[in-house]
PDB file of C-alpha atoms in Angstrom:
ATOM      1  CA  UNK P  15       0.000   0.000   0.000  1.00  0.00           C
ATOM      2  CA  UNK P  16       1.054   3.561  -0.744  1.00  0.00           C
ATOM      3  CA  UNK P  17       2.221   5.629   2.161  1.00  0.00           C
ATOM      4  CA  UNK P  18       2.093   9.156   2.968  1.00  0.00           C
ATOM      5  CA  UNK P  19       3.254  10.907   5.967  1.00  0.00           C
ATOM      6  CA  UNK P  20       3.052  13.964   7.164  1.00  0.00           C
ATOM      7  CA  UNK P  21       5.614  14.803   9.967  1.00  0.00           C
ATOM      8  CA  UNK P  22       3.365  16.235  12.534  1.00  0.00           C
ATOM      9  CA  UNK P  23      -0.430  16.115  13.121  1.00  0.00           C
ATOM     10  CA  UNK P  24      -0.653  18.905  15.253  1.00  0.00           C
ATOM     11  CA  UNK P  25       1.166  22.244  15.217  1.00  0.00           C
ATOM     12  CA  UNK P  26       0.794  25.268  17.108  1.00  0.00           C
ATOM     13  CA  UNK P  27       2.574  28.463  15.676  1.00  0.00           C
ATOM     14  CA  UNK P  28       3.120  31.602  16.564  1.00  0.00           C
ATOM     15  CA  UNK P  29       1.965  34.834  13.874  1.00  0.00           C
ATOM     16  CA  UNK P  30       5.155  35.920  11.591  1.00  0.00           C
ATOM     17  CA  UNK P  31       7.160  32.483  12.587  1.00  0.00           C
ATOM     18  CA  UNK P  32       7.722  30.763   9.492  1.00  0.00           C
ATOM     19  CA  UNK P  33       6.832  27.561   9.266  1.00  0.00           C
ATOM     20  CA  UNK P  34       7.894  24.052   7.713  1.00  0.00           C
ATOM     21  CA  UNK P  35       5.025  21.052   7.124  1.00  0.00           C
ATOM     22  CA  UNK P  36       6.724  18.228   5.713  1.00  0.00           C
ATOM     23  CA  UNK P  37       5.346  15.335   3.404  1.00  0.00           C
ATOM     24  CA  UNK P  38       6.855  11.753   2.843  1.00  0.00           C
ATOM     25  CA  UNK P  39       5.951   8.908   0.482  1.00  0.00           C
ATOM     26  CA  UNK P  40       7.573   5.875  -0.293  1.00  0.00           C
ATOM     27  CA  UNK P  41       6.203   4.484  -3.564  1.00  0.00           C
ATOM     28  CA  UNK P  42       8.374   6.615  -5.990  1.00  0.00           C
ATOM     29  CA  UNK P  43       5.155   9.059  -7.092  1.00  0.00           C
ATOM     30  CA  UNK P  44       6.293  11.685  -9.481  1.00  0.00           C
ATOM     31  CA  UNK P  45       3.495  14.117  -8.802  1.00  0.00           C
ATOM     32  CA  UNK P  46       2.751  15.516  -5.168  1.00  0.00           C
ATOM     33  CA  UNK P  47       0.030  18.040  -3.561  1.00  0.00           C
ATOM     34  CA  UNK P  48      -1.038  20.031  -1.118  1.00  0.00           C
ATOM     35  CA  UNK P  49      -4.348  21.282   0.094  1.00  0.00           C
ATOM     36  CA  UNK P  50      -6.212  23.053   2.835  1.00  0.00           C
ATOM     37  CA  UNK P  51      -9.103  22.054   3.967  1.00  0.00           C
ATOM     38  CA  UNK P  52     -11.525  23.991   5.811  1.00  0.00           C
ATOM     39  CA  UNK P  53     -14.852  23.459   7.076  1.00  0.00           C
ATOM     40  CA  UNK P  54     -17.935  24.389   3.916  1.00  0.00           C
ATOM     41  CA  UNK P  55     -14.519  24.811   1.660  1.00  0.00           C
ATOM     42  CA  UNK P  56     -13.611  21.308   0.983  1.00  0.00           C
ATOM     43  CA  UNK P  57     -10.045  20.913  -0.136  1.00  0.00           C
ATOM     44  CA  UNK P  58      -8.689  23.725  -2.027  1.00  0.00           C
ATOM     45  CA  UNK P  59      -5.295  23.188  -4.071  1.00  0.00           C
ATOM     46  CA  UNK P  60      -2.050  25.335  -2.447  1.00  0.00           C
ATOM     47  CA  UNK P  61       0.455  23.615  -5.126  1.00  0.00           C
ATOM     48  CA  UNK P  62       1.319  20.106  -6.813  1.00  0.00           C
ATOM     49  CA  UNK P  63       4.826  19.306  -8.318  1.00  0.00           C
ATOM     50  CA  UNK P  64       5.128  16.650 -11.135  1.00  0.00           C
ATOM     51  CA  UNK P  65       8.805  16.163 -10.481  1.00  0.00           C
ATOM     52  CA  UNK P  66      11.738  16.892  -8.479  1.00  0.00           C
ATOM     53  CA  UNK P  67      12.523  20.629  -8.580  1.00  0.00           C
ATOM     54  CA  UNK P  68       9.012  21.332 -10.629  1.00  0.00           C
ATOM     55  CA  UNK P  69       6.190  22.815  -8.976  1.00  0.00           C
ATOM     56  CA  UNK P  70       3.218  24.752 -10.274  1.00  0.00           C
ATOM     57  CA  UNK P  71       0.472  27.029  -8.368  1.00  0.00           C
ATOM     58  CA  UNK P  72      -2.677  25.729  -7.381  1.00  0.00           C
ATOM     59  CA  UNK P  73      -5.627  27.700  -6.873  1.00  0.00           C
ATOM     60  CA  UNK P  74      -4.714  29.555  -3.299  1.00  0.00           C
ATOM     61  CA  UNK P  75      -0.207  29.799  -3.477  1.00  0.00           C
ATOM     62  CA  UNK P  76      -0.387  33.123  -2.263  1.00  0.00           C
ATOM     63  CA  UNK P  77       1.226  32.844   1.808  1.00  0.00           C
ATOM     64  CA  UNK P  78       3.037  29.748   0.673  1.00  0.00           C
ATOM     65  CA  UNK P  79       5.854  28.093  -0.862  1.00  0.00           C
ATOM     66  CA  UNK P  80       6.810  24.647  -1.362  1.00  0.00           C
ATOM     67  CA  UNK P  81      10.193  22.814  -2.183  1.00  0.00           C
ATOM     68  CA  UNK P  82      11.036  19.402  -3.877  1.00  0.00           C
ATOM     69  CA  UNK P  83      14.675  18.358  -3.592  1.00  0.00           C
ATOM     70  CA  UNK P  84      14.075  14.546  -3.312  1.00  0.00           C
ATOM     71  CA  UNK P  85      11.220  12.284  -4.989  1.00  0.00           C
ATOM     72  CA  UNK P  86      10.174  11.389  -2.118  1.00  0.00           C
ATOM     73  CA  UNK P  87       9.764  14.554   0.035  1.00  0.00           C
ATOM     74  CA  UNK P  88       6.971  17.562  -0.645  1.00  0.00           C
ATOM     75  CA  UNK P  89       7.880  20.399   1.615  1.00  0.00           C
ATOM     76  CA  UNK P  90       5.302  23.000   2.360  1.00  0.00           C
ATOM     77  CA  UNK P  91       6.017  26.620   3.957  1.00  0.00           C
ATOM     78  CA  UNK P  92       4.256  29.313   5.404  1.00  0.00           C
ATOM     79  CA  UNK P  93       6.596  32.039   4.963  1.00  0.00           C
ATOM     80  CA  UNK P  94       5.072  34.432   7.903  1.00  0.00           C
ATOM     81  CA  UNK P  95       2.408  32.590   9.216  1.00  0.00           C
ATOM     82  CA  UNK P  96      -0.866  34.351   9.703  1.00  0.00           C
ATOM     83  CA  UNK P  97      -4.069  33.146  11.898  1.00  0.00           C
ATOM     84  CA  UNK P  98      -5.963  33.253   8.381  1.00  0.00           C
ATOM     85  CA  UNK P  99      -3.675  30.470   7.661  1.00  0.00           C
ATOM     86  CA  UNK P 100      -5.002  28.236  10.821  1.00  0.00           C
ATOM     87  CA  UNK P 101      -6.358  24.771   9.072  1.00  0.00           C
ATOM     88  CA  UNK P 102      -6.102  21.497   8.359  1.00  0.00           C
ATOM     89  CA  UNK P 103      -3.729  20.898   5.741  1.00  0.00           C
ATOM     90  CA  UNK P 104      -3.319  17.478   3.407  1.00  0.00           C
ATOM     91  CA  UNK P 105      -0.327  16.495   1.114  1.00  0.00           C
ATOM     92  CA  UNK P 106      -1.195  13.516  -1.856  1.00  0.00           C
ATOM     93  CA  UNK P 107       0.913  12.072  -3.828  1.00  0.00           C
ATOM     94  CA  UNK P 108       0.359  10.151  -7.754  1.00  0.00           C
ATOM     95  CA  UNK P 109       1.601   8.154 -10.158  1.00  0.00           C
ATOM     96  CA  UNK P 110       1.910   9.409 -13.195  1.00  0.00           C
ATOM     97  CA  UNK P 111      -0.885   8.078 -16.149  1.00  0.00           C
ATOM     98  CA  UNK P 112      -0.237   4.830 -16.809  1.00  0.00           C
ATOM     99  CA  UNK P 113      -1.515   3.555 -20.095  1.00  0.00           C
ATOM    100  CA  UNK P 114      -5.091   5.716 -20.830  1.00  0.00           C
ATOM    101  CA  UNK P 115      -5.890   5.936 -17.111  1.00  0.00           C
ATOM    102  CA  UNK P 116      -5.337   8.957 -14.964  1.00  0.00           C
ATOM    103  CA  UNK P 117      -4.465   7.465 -11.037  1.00  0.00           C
ATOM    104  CA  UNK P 118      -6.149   8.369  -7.958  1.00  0.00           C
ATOM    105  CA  UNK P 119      -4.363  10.659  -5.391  1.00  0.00           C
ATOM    106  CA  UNK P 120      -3.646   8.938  -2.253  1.00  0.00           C
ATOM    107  CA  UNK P 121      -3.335  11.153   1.142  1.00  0.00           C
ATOM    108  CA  UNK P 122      -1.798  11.395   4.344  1.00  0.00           C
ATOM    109  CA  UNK P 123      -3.383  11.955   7.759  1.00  0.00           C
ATOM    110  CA  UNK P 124      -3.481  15.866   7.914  1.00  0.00           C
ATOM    111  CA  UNK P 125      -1.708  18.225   9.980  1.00  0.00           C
ATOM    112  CA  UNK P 126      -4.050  20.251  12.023  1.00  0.00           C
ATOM    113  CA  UNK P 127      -2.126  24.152  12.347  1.00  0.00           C
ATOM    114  CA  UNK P 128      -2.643  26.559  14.242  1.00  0.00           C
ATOM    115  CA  UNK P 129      -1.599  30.119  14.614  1.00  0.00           C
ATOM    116  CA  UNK P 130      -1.719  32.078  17.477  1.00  0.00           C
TER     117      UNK P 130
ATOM    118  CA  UNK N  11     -13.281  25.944 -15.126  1.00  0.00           C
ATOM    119  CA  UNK N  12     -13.911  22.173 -14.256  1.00  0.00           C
ATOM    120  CA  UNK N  13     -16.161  22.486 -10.628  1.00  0.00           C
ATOM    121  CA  UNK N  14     -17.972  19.920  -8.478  1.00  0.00           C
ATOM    122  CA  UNK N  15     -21.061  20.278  -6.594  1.00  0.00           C
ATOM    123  CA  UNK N  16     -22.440  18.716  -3.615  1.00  0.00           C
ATOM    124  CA  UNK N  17     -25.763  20.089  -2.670  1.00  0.00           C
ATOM    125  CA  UNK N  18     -26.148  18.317   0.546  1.00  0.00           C
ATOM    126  CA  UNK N  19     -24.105  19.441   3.487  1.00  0.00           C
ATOM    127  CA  UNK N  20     -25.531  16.898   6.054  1.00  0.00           C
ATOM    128  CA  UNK N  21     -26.985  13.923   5.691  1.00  0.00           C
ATOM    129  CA  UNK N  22     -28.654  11.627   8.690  1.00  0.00           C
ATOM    130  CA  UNK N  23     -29.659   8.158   8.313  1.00  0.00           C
ATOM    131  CA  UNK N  24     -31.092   4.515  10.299  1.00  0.00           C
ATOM    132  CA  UNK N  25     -28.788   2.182  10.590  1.00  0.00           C
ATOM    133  CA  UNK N  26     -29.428  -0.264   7.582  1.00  0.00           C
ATOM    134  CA  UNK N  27     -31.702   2.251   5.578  1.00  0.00           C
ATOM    135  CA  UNK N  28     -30.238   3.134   2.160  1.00  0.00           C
ATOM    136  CA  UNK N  29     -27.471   6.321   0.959  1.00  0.00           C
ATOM    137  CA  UNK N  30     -27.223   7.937  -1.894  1.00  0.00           C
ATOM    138  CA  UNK N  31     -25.293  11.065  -1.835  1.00  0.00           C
ATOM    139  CA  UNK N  32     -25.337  13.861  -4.827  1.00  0.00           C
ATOM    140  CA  UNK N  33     -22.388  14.853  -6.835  1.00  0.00           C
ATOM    141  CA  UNK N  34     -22.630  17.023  -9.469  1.00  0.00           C
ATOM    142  CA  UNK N  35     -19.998  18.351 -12.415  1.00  0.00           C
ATOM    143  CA  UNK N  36     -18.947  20.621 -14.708  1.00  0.00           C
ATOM    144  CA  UNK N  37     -15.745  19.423 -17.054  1.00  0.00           C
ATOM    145  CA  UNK N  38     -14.868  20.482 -20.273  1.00  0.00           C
ATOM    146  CA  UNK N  39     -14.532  16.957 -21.946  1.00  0.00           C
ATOM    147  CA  UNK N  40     -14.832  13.698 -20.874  1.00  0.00           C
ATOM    148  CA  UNK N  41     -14.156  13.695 -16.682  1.00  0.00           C
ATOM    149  CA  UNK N  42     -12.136  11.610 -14.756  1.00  0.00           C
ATOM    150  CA  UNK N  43     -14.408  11.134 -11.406  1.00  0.00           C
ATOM    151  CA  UNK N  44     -13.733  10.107  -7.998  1.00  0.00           C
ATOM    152  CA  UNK N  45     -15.225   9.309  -4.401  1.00  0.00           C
ATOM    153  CA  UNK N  46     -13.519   9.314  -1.093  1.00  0.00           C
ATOM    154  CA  UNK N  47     -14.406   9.059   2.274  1.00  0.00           C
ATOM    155  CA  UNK N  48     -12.993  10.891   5.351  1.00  0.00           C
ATOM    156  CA  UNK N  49     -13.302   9.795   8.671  1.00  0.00           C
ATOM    157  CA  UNK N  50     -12.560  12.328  11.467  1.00  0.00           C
ATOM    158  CA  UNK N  51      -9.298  13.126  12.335  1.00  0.00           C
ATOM    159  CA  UNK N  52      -7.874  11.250   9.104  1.00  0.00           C
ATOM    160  CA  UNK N  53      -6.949  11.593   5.272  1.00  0.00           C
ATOM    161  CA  UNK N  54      -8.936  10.845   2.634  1.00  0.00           C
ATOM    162  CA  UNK N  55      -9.578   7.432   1.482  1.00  0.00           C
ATOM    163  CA  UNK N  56     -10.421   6.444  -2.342  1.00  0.00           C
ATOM    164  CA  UNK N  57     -13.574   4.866  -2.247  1.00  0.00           C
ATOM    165  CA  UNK N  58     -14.157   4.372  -5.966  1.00  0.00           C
ATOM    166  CA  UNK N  59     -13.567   6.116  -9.638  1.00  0.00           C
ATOM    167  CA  UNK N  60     -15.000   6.233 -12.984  1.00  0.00           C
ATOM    168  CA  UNK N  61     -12.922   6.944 -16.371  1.00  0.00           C
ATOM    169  CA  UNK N  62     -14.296   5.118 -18.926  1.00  0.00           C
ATOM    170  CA  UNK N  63     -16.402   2.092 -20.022  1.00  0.00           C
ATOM    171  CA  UNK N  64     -19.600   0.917 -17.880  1.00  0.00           C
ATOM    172  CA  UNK N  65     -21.131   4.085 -16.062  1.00  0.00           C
ATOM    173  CA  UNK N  66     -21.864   1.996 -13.104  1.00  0.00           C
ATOM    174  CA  UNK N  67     -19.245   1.598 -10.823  1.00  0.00           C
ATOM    175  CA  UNK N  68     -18.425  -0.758  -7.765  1.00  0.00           C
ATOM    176  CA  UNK N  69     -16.246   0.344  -4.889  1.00  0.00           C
ATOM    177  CA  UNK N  70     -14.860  -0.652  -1.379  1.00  0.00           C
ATOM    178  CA  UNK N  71     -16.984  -0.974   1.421  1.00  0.00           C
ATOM    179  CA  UNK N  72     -20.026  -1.685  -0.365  1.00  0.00           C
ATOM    180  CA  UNK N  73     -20.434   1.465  -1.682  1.00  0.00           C
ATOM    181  CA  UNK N  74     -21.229   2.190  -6.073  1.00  0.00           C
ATOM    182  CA  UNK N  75     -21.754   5.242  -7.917  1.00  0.00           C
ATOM    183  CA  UNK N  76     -23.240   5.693 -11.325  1.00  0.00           C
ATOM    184  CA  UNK N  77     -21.909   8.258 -13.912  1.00  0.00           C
ATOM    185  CA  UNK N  78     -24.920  10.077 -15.851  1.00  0.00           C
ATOM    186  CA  UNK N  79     -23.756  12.037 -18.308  1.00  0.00           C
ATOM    187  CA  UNK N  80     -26.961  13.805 -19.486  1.00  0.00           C
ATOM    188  CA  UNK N  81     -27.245  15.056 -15.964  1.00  0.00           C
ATOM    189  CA  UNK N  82     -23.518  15.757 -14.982  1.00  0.00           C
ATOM    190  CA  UNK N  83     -24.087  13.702 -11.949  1.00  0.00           C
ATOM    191  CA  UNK N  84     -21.918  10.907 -10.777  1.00  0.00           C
ATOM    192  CA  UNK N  85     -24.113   9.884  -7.310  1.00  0.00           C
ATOM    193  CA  UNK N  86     -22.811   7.647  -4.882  1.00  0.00           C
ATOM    194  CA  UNK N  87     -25.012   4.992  -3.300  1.00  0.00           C
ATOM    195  CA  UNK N  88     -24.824   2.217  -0.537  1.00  0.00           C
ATOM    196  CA  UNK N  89     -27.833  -0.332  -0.101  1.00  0.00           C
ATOM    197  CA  UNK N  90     -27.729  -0.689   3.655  1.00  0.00           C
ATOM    198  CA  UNK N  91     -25.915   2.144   5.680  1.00  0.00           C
ATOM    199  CA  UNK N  92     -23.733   0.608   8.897  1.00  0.00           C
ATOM    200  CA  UNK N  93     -22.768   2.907  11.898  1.00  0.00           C
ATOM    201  CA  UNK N  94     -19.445   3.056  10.628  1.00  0.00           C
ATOM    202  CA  UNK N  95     -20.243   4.615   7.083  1.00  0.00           C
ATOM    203  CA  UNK N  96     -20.680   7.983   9.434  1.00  0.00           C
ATOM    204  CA  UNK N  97     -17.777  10.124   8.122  1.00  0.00           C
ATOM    205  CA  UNK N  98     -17.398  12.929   5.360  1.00  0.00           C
ATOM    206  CA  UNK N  99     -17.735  11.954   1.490  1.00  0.00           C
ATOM    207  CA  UNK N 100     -16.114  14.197  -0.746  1.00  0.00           C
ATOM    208  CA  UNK N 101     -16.677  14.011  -4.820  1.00  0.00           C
ATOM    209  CA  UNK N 102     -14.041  14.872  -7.471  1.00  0.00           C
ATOM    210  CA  UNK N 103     -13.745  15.600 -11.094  1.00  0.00           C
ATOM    211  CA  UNK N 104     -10.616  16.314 -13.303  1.00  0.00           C
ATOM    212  CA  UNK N 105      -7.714  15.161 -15.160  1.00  0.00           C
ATOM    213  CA  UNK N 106      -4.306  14.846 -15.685  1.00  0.00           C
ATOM    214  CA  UNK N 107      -3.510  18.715 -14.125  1.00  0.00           C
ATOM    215  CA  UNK N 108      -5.765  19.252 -11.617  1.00  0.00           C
ATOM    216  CA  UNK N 109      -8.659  17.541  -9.742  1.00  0.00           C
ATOM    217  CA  UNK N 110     -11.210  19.330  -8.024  1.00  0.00           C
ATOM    218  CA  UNK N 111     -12.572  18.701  -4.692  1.00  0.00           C
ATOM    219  CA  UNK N 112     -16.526  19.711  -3.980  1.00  0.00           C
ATOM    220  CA  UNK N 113     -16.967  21.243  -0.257  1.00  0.00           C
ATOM    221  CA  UNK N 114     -18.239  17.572   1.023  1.00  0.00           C
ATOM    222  CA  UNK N 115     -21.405  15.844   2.659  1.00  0.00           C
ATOM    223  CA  UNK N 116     -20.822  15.346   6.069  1.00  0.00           C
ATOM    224  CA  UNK N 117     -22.796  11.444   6.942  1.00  0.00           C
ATOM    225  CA  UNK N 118     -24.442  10.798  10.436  1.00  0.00           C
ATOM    226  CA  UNK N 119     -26.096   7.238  11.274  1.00  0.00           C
ATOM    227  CA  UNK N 120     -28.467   6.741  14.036  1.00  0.00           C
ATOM    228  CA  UNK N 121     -29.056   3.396  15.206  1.00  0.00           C
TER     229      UNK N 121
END
């Protein structure tokens, strides 16, 4: 089974600290995500990267950055935290299409942040 | 813009009775379409998806969904509900760039 794994699954920051959430999987994906979810929102994209060193905006970037150095790890950061920026916040991770088929995303746990 | 909408926020049903929860789309061109299932304090959980071929669809747990493309819907449905279907169900629609998530139907079972 795929696994994902987000580092922590509760953080509490303080406002203007900048801040690190960390993503792991271990089955050699090539694209990764992250979202926030918040309650009547559902998830909303931050950014996804289909490769090492590639990353592309999602639908909310702005307040965030993200880093890819290794396959395997999806870093996202909050560059001056805010308390806007208090939620729950998913990474996923994909294969790439194989043959016609577009594969499912698979998630980790959440980390639940929150600013102060 | 590809969007997803779940009308229902909350949804409360007996133990046993029958589900079927709304999902509907708006995609460009042909739509990749997914279910998963959240349970509290967790990720989300694949519970089935459509791409192609026969518009009904079997998942895990029991659950099926059937893709209707006349009506942009892609519902999900469970004969007999069990206490621990109560979670959040969250439809998706998209391709190979981007999948969109609709704002989820939050399930609650009473025995």
């Amino acid at each position: 089974d795929v696994k994902v794994t987000q580092s922590s699954r509760y953080l509490v920051k303080r406002t203007g600290e900048k801040v690190f959430l960390e993503c792991v999987q271990d089955m050699d994906h090539e694209n990764m995500f992250w979202y926030r979810q918040d309650p009547g929102l559902g998830l909303r994209l931050i950014y996804f990267s289909y490769d090492v060193k590639m990353k592309e905006k999602g639908d909310i970037p702005e307040g965030y950055s993200v880093s890819r150095e290794k396959k395997e790890r999806f870093s996202l950061i909050l560059e001056s935290a805010s308390t806007n920026q208090t939620s729950m916040y998913l990474c996923a991770s994909r294969t790439d299409r194989t043959g016609d088929y577009i594969q499912p995303q698979h998630f980790g746990d959440g980390t639940r942040l929150s600013i102060l | 813009a590809q969007s997803v909408t779940q009308p229902d926020i909350h949804i409360t049903v007996s133990e046993g009775a029958s589900l079927e929860l709304r999902c509907n789309y708006s995609y460009g061109a042909t739509p990749y379409l997914f279910w998963y299932v959240q349970s509290p304090g967790q990720g989300l959980q694949l519970l089935l998806k459509y791409f192609s071929g026969d518009t009904l669809v079997q998942g895990i747990k029991g659950f099926e969904a059937e893709f209707k493309r006349s009506q942009s819907s892609f519902n999900l449905r469970k004969p007999s509900v069990h206490w621990s279907d109560a979670a959040e169900y969250f439809c998706a629609v998209g391709g190979y760039q981007k999948v969109t998530f609709g704002t989820g139907t939050k399930l609650q079972v009473i025995p």
